[in-house]
Structure formats: C-alpha cells, structure tokens
Amino acid sequence: NAGVMQNPRHLVRRRGQEARLRCSPMKGHSHVYWYRQLPEEGLKFMVYLQKENIIDESGMPKERFSAEFPKEGPSILRIQQVVRGDSAAYFCASSPKGGAYGSPLHFGNGTRLTVT
Amino acid sequence: ELKVEQNPLFLSMQEGKNYTIYCNYSTTSDRLYWYRQDPGKSLESLFVLLSNGAVKQEGRLMASLDTKARLSTLHITAAVHDLSATYFCAVGNHPVTGANSKLTFGKGITLSVRP
C-alpha cells in the first residue's frame, strides 16, 4: 500500500523559472494538503484541496503560487517566477474522504526546492 | 489566529534519564497531534489526542492533553539514542465533522540524546 508520493525529491531552479511539484495521495484518499517548511521552522499550511476543488487556500501567497487537484492525476503545486525566498521543503499530506474524525494526516517525503 | 508554541526548541538529553517537553496553543481546539521528523525525512504520526485528559503511550513516549490549559506534554522515559529527532505538535483549527481541516504546527523541538 503505497504512501503519499511526491516528486521530484529535489528540484533546483534558477530565479525566474517555474517550479512544479507533484503529489499523489495515498490510495483511497481524496483530500490533499500542501505545507511549506523553511529551515529551523515548523510546517506552514498553504492549501487544502479535494478533487477539482480548492477548499482552503488561506496560506497561499497571493501571487505566483497556485495549486490544483484534477479529477485524474496528481495534485500539482506550481510556483511561477521563483525567487530565492521560495527555497524550502514542500510537503504534501493526504487524508481519506469521510475518514475517522481526528485521524492524522499522512505526509509524503517532501520536495526540496532550491532556487539559485 | 491560532498560535502553537513549543518549548524548549532544543533539548540535549542524557541516555537513561526522563524528560518532558511542552506544547501550548492559543485558542480552543479539540485535536492535537504529535509528529516526529528525522533530518531530511518526512513526518511520522506519533499520537492523536482528541479529548481533555487524553493520554496515549507508545514505548518510551507518553503524550497527554489538557484542553483547559491548552497544553500538551510529551514525556520521555529513559531516553535512548533512537529518540533523537525533531518532534512537532500540531493543532486542528476547526472542529470539522468528518474530514480533517488544516493543522497549525509548532516550530518543533529537536531532541538529541547523548551517551
């Protein structure tokens, strides 16, 4: 039973390029969350999606960042025109639809984005 | 805005001794989670605490929740090197029926166990 799959594990982009991070939730999970972790910091919530629906994007920067979770395929976090401050580890987590209340989020291994 | 504070941020522990670390949060919540993260790795769920007075134990770790004080403690018994990692607590913002809503994380406490 595969866990949450994120790719790539490491991504290097030059300033101004676009970064695309992918996340396939655990089998049977239809809720996806994206978090960002800066060095020496905890995880900061970015966005919560269900299939074809953004439920809560209160943590997303207003510009350059977008996320989707299409009917088919993985969830994508897209960062346009990356800047050095975007360098961080980006974690995806998933949970099942109608899962037991309070059940923990299952995290992927993260994508470590480095902007040069 | 919900704030989650953990202290201390770094703790050097001696093998075999007992320690307690803390997690405070600022507004009412009914869900608190503890996660462990090894360097460069993902987060592993340790405990889910859903009610006042909840206590969970796994091996040398025991977590408890006091919702009135908005405080969770993680107690470590007879520390061993394998427990060296960063421990995060996370609190649920809204009591949503069914699916989870977003979690707010503390900055984490890095534990280092020395011989």
PDB file of C-alpha atoms in Angstrom:
ATOM      1  CA  ASN A   1       0.000   0.000   0.000  1.00  0.00           C
ATOM      2  CA  ALA A   2       1.957   2.968  -1.310  1.00  0.00           C
ATOM      3  CA  GLY A   3       2.038   6.045   0.868  1.00  0.00           C
ATOM      4  CA  VAL A   4       1.867   9.650  -0.258  1.00  0.00           C
ATOM      5  CA  MET A   5       4.167  10.008  -3.264  1.00  0.00           C
ATOM      6  CA  GLN A   6       5.858  13.288  -4.036  1.00  0.00           C
ATOM      7  CA  ASN A   7       8.161  14.074  -6.905  1.00  0.00           C
ATOM      8  CA  PRO A   8      10.676  15.217  -7.552  1.00  0.00           C
ATOM      9  CA  ARG A   9      12.525  14.760  -4.252  1.00  0.00           C
ATOM     10  CA  HIS A  10      14.910  17.569  -5.106  1.00  0.00           C
ATOM     11  CA  LEU A  11      14.343  20.415  -7.543  1.00  0.00           C
ATOM     12  CA  VAL A  12      16.773  23.146  -8.481  1.00  0.00           C
ATOM     13  CA  ARG A  13      15.516  26.188 -10.332  1.00  0.00           C
ATOM     14  CA  ARG A  14      17.095  29.476 -11.319  1.00  0.00           C
ATOM     15  CA  ARG A  15      15.397  32.686 -10.325  1.00  0.00           C
ATOM     16  CA  GLY A  16      12.522  33.461 -12.657  1.00  0.00           C
ATOM     17  CA  GLN A  17      11.846  29.869 -13.687  1.00  0.00           C
ATOM     18  CA  GLU A  18       8.763  27.855 -12.864  1.00  0.00           C
ATOM     19  CA  ALA A  19       8.632  25.012 -10.344  1.00  0.00           C
ATOM     20  CA  ARG A  20       6.057  22.218 -10.498  1.00  0.00           C
ATOM     21  CA  LEU A  21       5.706  19.898  -7.545  1.00  0.00           C
ATOM     22  CA  ARG A  22       3.590  16.768  -7.755  1.00  0.00           C
ATOM     23  CA  CYS A  23       1.759  14.803  -5.118  1.00  0.00           C
ATOM     24  CA  SER A  24      -0.167  11.552  -5.417  1.00  0.00           C
ATOM     25  CA  PRO A  25      -2.195  10.892  -2.268  1.00  0.00           C
ATOM     26  CA  MET A  26      -2.466   7.526  -0.587  1.00  0.00           C
ATOM     27  CA  LYS A  27      -4.841   5.099  -2.234  1.00  0.00           C
ATOM     28  CA  GLY A  28      -8.371   5.880  -1.193  1.00  0.00           C
ATOM     29  CA  HIS A  29      -7.523   9.410  -0.042  1.00  0.00           C
ATOM     30  CA  SER A  30      -9.247  12.305  -1.751  1.00  0.00           C
ATOM     31  CA  HIS A  31      -8.080  15.209   0.411  1.00  0.00           C
ATOM     32  CA  VAL A  32      -4.705  16.807  -0.171  1.00  0.00           C
ATOM     33  CA  TYR A  33      -2.858  19.429   1.830  1.00  0.00           C
ATOM     34  CA  TRP A  34       0.316  21.319   0.941  1.00  0.00           C
ATOM     35  CA  TYR A  35       2.682  22.624   3.607  1.00  0.00           C
ATOM     36  CA  ARG A  36       5.950  24.541   3.361  1.00  0.00           C
ATOM     37  CA  GLN A  37       8.837  24.097   5.765  1.00  0.00           C
ATOM     38  CA  LEU A  38      11.609  26.644   5.998  1.00  0.00           C
ATOM     39  CA  PRO A  39      14.895  25.727   7.725  1.00  0.00           C
ATOM     40  CA  GLU A  40      14.564  25.641  11.513  1.00  0.00           C
ATOM     41  CA  GLU A  41      10.813  26.255  11.229  1.00  0.00           C
ATOM     42  CA  GLY A  42       7.667  24.224  11.593  1.00  0.00           C
ATOM     43  CA  LEU A  43       5.357  23.473   8.733  1.00  0.00           C
ATOM     44  CA  LYS A  44       3.185  26.285   7.426  1.00  0.00           C
ATOM     45  CA  PHE A  45      -0.164  25.428   5.877  1.00  0.00           C
ATOM     46  CA  MET A  46      -0.577  26.522   2.285  1.00  0.00           C
ATOM     47  CA  VAL A  47      -3.660  24.969   0.719  1.00  0.00           C
ATOM     48  CA  TYR A  48      -6.257  22.225   1.187  1.00  0.00           C
ATOM     49  CA  LEU A  49      -7.822  20.613  -1.856  1.00  0.00           C
ATOM     50  CA  GLN A  50     -10.294  17.939  -2.759  1.00  0.00           C
ATOM     51  CA  LYS A  51     -10.682  16.580  -6.267  1.00  0.00           C
ATOM     52  CA  GLU A  52     -11.376  19.529  -8.610  1.00  0.00           C
ATOM     53  CA  ASN A  53     -11.969  21.815  -5.654  1.00  0.00           C
ATOM     54  CA  ILE A  54      -9.895  24.211  -3.562  1.00  0.00           C
ATOM     55  CA  ILE A  55     -11.316  24.107  -0.046  1.00  0.00           C
ATOM     56  CA  ASP A  56      -8.951  26.457   1.806  1.00  0.00           C
ATOM     57  CA  GLU A  57      -6.135  28.454   0.256  1.00  0.00           C
ATOM     58  CA  SER A  58      -5.655  30.875   3.128  1.00  0.00           C
ATOM     59  CA  GLY A  59      -1.964  30.010   3.408  1.00  0.00           C
ATOM     60  CA  MET A  60      -1.091  30.520  -0.233  1.00  0.00           C
ATOM     61  CA  PRO A  61       0.876  33.627  -1.202  1.00  0.00           C
ATOM     62  CA  LYS A  62      -1.325  35.902  -3.289  1.00  0.00           C
ATOM     63  CA  GLU A  63       0.970  35.882  -6.295  1.00  0.00           C
ATOM     64  CA  ARG A  64       2.964  33.292  -8.225  1.00  0.00           C
ATOM     65  CA  PHE A  65       1.616  30.271  -6.321  1.00  0.00           C
ATOM     66  CA  SER A  66      -1.232  28.051  -7.466  1.00  0.00           C
ATOM     67  CA  ALA A  67      -2.449  24.547  -6.729  1.00  0.00           C
ATOM     68  CA  GLU A  68      -4.783  22.095  -8.358  1.00  0.00           C
ATOM     69  CA  PHE A  69      -6.041  18.583  -7.806  1.00  0.00           C
ATOM     70  CA  PRO A  70      -7.663  17.398 -11.029  1.00  0.00           C
ATOM     71  CA  LYS A  71     -10.154  14.594 -11.400  1.00  0.00           C
ATOM     72  CA  GLU A  72      -7.408  12.414 -12.813  1.00  0.00           C
ATOM     73  CA  GLY A  73      -3.760  12.574 -11.878  1.00  0.00           C
ATOM     74  CA  PRO A  74      -1.724  14.032  -9.057  1.00  0.00           C
ATOM     75  CA  SER A  75      -2.113  17.298  -7.218  1.00  0.00           C
ATOM     76  CA  ILE A  76       0.221  19.992  -8.549  1.00  0.00           C
ATOM     77  CA  LEU A  77       1.725  22.923  -6.657  1.00  0.00           C
ATOM     78  CA  ARG A  78       3.008  25.453  -9.150  1.00  0.00           C
ATOM     79  CA  ILE A  79       5.333  28.324  -8.369  1.00  0.00           C
ATOM     80  CA  GLN A  80       5.902  30.818 -11.140  1.00  0.00           C
ATOM     81  CA  GLN A  81       8.931  33.099 -11.423  1.00  0.00           C
ATOM     82  CA  VAL A  82      10.640  31.570  -8.406  1.00  0.00           C
ATOM     83  CA  VAL A  83      12.719  33.723  -6.076  1.00  0.00           C
ATOM     84  CA  ARG A  84      15.377  32.716  -3.545  1.00  0.00           C
ATOM     85  CA  GLY A  85      12.875  33.031  -0.705  1.00  0.00           C
ATOM     86  CA  ASP A  86      10.878  30.154  -2.223  1.00  0.00           C
ATOM     87  CA  SER A  87      13.675  27.733  -1.325  1.00  0.00           C
ATOM     88  CA  ALA A  88      12.152  25.350   1.178  1.00  0.00           C
ATOM     89  CA  ALA A  89      10.863  21.825   1.655  1.00  0.00           C
ATOM     90  CA  TYR A  90       7.313  21.408   0.385  1.00  0.00           C
ATOM     91  CA  PHE A  91       5.324  18.606   1.937  1.00  0.00           C
ATOM     92  CA  CYS A  92       2.107  17.111   0.726  1.00  0.00           C
ATOM     93  CA  ALA A  93      -0.247  15.254   3.043  1.00  0.00           C
ATOM     94  CA  SER A  94      -3.458  13.357   2.421  1.00  0.00           C
ATOM     95  CA  SER A  95      -6.446  12.096   4.312  1.00  0.00           C
ATOM     96  CA  PRO A  96      -9.438   9.989   3.307  1.00  0.00           C
ATOM     97  CA  LYS A  97     -12.856  11.373   2.482  1.00  0.00           C
ATOM     98  CA  GLY A  98     -15.088  10.829   5.468  1.00  0.00           C
ATOM     99  CA  GLY A  99     -12.201   9.421   7.434  1.00  0.00           C
ATOM    100  CA  ALA A 100     -12.450   8.924  11.178  1.00  0.00           C
ATOM    101  CA  TYR A 101     -12.576  12.272  12.920  1.00  0.00           C
ATOM    102  CA  GLY A 102      -9.169  13.319  14.126  1.00  0.00           C
ATOM    103  CA  SER A 103      -7.276  10.766  12.049  1.00  0.00           C
ATOM    104  CA  PRO A 104      -3.768  12.071  11.364  1.00  0.00           C
ATOM    105  CA  LEU A 105      -2.573  13.422   8.060  1.00  0.00           C
ATOM    106  CA  HIS A 106      -0.209  11.152   6.135  1.00  0.00           C
ATOM    107  CA  PHE A 107       2.791  13.012   4.792  1.00  0.00           C
ATOM    108  CA  GLY A 108       4.934  12.410   1.747  1.00  0.00           C
ATOM    109  CA  ASN A 109       8.723  12.655   1.751  1.00  0.00           C
ATOM    110  CA  GLY A 110       8.656  16.207   0.515  1.00  0.00           C
ATOM    111  CA  THR A 111      10.191  18.103  -2.385  1.00  0.00           C
ATOM    112  CA  ARG A 112      13.219  20.189  -1.532  1.00  0.00           C
ATOM    113  CA  LEU A 113      13.246  23.226  -3.777  1.00  0.00           C
ATOM    114  CA  THR A 114      16.449  25.204  -4.171  1.00  0.00           C
ATOM    115  CA  VAL A 115      16.391  28.458  -6.083  1.00  0.00           C
ATOM    116  CA  THR A 116      19.781  29.640  -7.311  1.00  0.00           C
TER     117      THR A 116
ATOM    118  CA  GLU B   1      -5.187  33.428  14.772  1.00  0.00           C
ATOM    119  CA  LEU B   2      -4.168  30.103  16.271  1.00  0.00           C
ATOM    120  CA  LYS B   3      -0.601  30.025  17.582  1.00  0.00           C
ATOM    121  CA  VAL B   4       1.238  26.903  18.666  1.00  0.00           C
ATOM    122  CA  GLU B   5       4.337  27.208  20.823  1.00  0.00           C
ATOM    123  CA  GLN B   6       6.752  24.504  21.744  1.00  0.00           C
ATOM    124  CA  ASN B   7       9.473  24.668  24.312  1.00  0.00           C
ATOM    125  CA  PRO B   8      12.289  24.221  24.640  1.00  0.00           C
ATOM    126  CA  LEU B   9      13.298  24.381  20.964  1.00  0.00           C
ATOM    127  CA  PHE B  10      16.346  22.236  21.551  1.00  0.00           C
ATOM    128  CA  LEU B  11      16.977  19.700  24.265  1.00  0.00           C
ATOM    129  CA  SER B  12      20.105  17.703  24.901  1.00  0.00           C
ATOM    130  CA  MET B  13      19.175  14.593  26.820  1.00  0.00           C
ATOM    131  CA  GLN B  14      21.304  12.113  28.641  1.00  0.00           C
ATOM    132  CA  GLU B  15      20.703   8.461  27.940  1.00  0.00           C
ATOM    133  CA  GLY B  16      18.595   6.789  30.586  1.00  0.00           C
ATOM    134  CA  LYS B  17      17.078   9.966  32.026  1.00  0.00           C
ATOM    135  CA  ASN B  18      13.469  11.206  31.892  1.00  0.00           C
ATOM    136  CA  TYR B  19      12.358  14.422  30.212  1.00  0.00           C
ATOM    137  CA  THR B  20       9.175  16.346  29.436  1.00  0.00           C
ATOM    138  CA  ILE B  21       8.556  18.698  26.530  1.00  0.00           C
ATOM    139  CA  TYR B  22       5.610  21.034  26.122  1.00  0.00           C
ATOM    140  CA  CYS B  23       3.205  22.321  23.538  1.00  0.00           C
ATOM    141  CA  ASN B  24       0.946  25.340  24.199  1.00  0.00           C
ATOM    142  CA  TYR B  25      -1.726  26.634  21.878  1.00  0.00           C
ATOM    143  CA  SER B  26      -3.641  29.873  21.917  1.00  0.00           C
ATOM    144  CA  THR B  27      -7.285  29.129  21.065  1.00  0.00           C
ATOM    145  CA  THR B  28      -9.781  26.381  21.664  1.00  0.00           C
ATOM    146  CA  SER B  29      -9.142  23.208  19.746  1.00  0.00           C
ATOM    147  CA  ASP B  30     -10.191  19.627  20.162  1.00  0.00           C
ATOM    148  CA  ARG B  31      -7.469  17.908  18.179  1.00  0.00           C
ATOM    149  CA  LEU B  32      -3.789  17.755  18.926  1.00  0.00           C
ATOM    150  CA  TYR B  33      -1.188  15.682  17.118  1.00  0.00           C
ATOM    151  CA  TRP B  34       2.418  14.813  17.779  1.00  0.00           C
ATOM    152  CA  TYR B  35       4.710  14.063  14.852  1.00  0.00           C
ATOM    153  CA  ARG B  36       8.327  13.004  14.650  1.00  0.00           C
ATOM    154  CA  GLN B  37      10.713  14.109  11.893  1.00  0.00           C
ATOM    155  CA  ASP B  38      14.209  12.730  11.275  1.00  0.00           C
ATOM    156  CA  PRO B  39      16.635  15.006   9.389  1.00  0.00           C
ATOM    157  CA  GLY B  40      15.771  15.205   5.713  1.00  0.00           C
ATOM    158  CA  LYS B  41      12.786  12.920   6.148  1.00  0.00           C
ATOM    159  CA  SER B  42       9.028  13.175   6.256  1.00  0.00           C
ATOM    160  CA  LEU B  43       6.780  13.450   9.299  1.00  0.00           C
ATOM    161  CA  GLU B  44       5.677  10.339  11.122  1.00  0.00           C
ATOM    162  CA  SER B  45       2.498  10.438  13.161  1.00  0.00           C
ATOM    163  CA  LEU B  46       3.068   9.526  16.812  1.00  0.00           C
ATOM    164  CA  PHE B  47      -0.083  10.421  18.735  1.00  0.00           C
ATOM    165  CA  VAL B  48      -3.555  11.805  18.212  1.00  0.00           C
ATOM    166  CA  LEU B  49      -5.187  13.398  21.270  1.00  0.00           C
ATOM    167  CA  LEU B  50      -8.862  14.234  20.935  1.00  0.00           C
ATOM    168  CA  SER B  51     -10.224  14.973  24.379  1.00  0.00           C
ATOM    169  CA  ASN B  52      -9.371  16.641  27.656  1.00  0.00           C
ATOM    170  CA  GLY B  53      -7.341  14.307  29.823  1.00  0.00           C
ATOM    171  CA  ALA B  54      -6.417  12.029  26.903  1.00  0.00           C
ATOM    172  CA  VAL B  55      -3.229  10.077  27.491  1.00  0.00           C
ATOM    173  CA  LYS B  56      -1.507   7.925  24.901  1.00  0.00           C
ATOM    174  CA  GLN B  57       1.632   5.850  25.314  1.00  0.00           C
ATOM    175  CA  GLU B  58       3.925   4.169  22.832  1.00  0.00           C
ATOM    176  CA  GLY B  59       7.181   2.701  24.041  1.00  0.00           C
ATOM    177  CA  ARG B  60       9.173   5.323  25.922  1.00  0.00           C
ATOM    178  CA  LEU B  61       6.888   8.175  24.873  1.00  0.00           C
ATOM    179  CA  MET B  62       3.722   9.276  26.598  1.00  0.00           C
ATOM    180  CA  ALA B  63       1.581  12.208  25.448  1.00  0.00           C
ATOM    181  CA  SER B  64      -1.221  13.927  27.324  1.00  0.00           C
ATOM    182  CA  LEU B  65      -3.655  16.735  26.650  1.00  0.00           C
ATOM    183  CA  ASP B  66      -5.183  19.367  28.934  1.00  0.00           C
ATOM    184  CA  THR B  67      -7.637  21.345  26.812  1.00  0.00           C
ATOM    185  CA  LYS B  68      -8.483  23.741  29.629  1.00  0.00           C
ATOM    186  CA  ALA B  69      -4.854  24.784  29.986  1.00  0.00           C
ATOM    187  CA  ARG B  70      -4.377  24.439  26.189  1.00  0.00           C
ATOM    188  CA  LEU B  71      -1.322  22.357  26.898  1.00  0.00           C
ATOM    189  CA  SER B  72       0.051  19.044  25.761  1.00  0.00           C
ATOM    190  CA  THR B  73       3.064  17.329  27.237  1.00  0.00           C
ATOM    191  CA  LEU B  74       5.286  14.651  25.758  1.00  0.00           C
ATOM    192  CA  HIS B  75       7.089  12.663  28.407  1.00  0.00           C
ATOM    193  CA  ILE B  76      10.195  10.659  27.570  1.00  0.00           C
ATOM    194  CA  THR B  77      11.162   7.791  29.829  1.00  0.00           C
ATOM    195  CA  ALA B  78      14.772   6.573  29.961  1.00  0.00           C
ATOM    196  CA  ALA B  79      15.909   8.333  26.809  1.00  0.00           C
ATOM    197  CA  VAL B  80      17.767   6.311  24.181  1.00  0.00           C
ATOM    198  CA  HIS B  81      19.697   7.450  21.117  1.00  0.00           C
ATOM    199  CA  ASP B  82      16.948   6.288  18.723  1.00  0.00           C
ATOM    200  CA  LEU B  83      14.697   9.025  20.084  1.00  0.00           C
ATOM    201  CA  SER B  84      16.954  11.756  18.657  1.00  0.00           C
ATOM    202  CA  ALA B  85      14.750  13.647  16.182  1.00  0.00           C
ATOM    203  CA  THR B  86      12.582  16.751  15.911  1.00  0.00           C
ATOM    204  CA  TYR B  87       9.144  16.497  17.484  1.00  0.00           C
ATOM    205  CA  PHE B  88       6.293  18.677  16.276  1.00  0.00           C
ATOM    206  CA  CYS B  89       2.935  19.230  17.810  1.00  0.00           C
ATOM    207  CA  ALA B  90       0.090  20.344  15.571  1.00  0.00           C
ATOM    208  CA  VAL B  91      -3.360  21.608  16.443  1.00  0.00           C
ATOM    209  CA  GLY B  92      -6.564  21.440  14.417  1.00  0.00           C
ATOM    210  CA  ASN B  93      -8.124  24.839  13.801  1.00  0.00           C
ATOM    211  CA  HIS B  94     -11.751  23.964  13.373  1.00  0.00           C
ATOM    212  CA  PRO B  95     -13.813  21.098  14.741  1.00  0.00           C
ATOM    213  CA  VAL B  96     -14.916  19.856  11.349  1.00  0.00           C
ATOM    214  CA  THR B  97     -17.111  16.804  11.250  1.00  0.00           C
ATOM    215  CA  GLY B  98     -15.691  14.134   9.030  1.00  0.00           C
ATOM    216  CA  ALA B  99     -12.606  15.110   7.067  1.00  0.00           C
ATOM    217  CA  ASN B 100      -9.758  16.928   8.689  1.00  0.00           C
ATOM    218  CA  SER B 101      -9.165  20.589   8.175  1.00  0.00           C
ATOM    219  CA  LYS B 102      -5.761  22.271   8.221  1.00  0.00           C
ATOM    220  CA  LEU B 103      -3.326  21.883  11.083  1.00  0.00           C
ATOM    221  CA  THR B 104      -1.182  24.585  12.662  1.00  0.00           C
ATOM    222  CA  PHE B 105       2.270  23.356  13.616  1.00  0.00           C
ATOM    223  CA  GLY B 106       4.682  24.464  16.297  1.00  0.00           C
ATOM    224  CA  LYS B 107       8.315  25.120  15.359  1.00  0.00           C
ATOM    225  CA  GLY B 108       9.368  21.751  16.688  1.00  0.00           C
ATOM    226  CA  ILE B 109      11.662  20.601  19.458  1.00  0.00           C
ATOM    227  CA  THR B 110      14.927  18.981  18.431  1.00  0.00           C
ATOM    228  CA  LEU B 111      15.956  16.273  20.842  1.00  0.00           C
ATOM    229  CA  SER B 112      19.499  14.959  20.969  1.00  0.00           C
ATOM    230  CA  VAL B 113      20.329  12.014  23.178  1.00  0.00           C
ATOM    231  CA  ARG B 114      23.945  11.727  24.308  1.00  0.00           C
ATOM    232  CA  PRO B 115      25.549   8.706  25.972  1.00  0.00           C
TER     233      PRO B 115
END
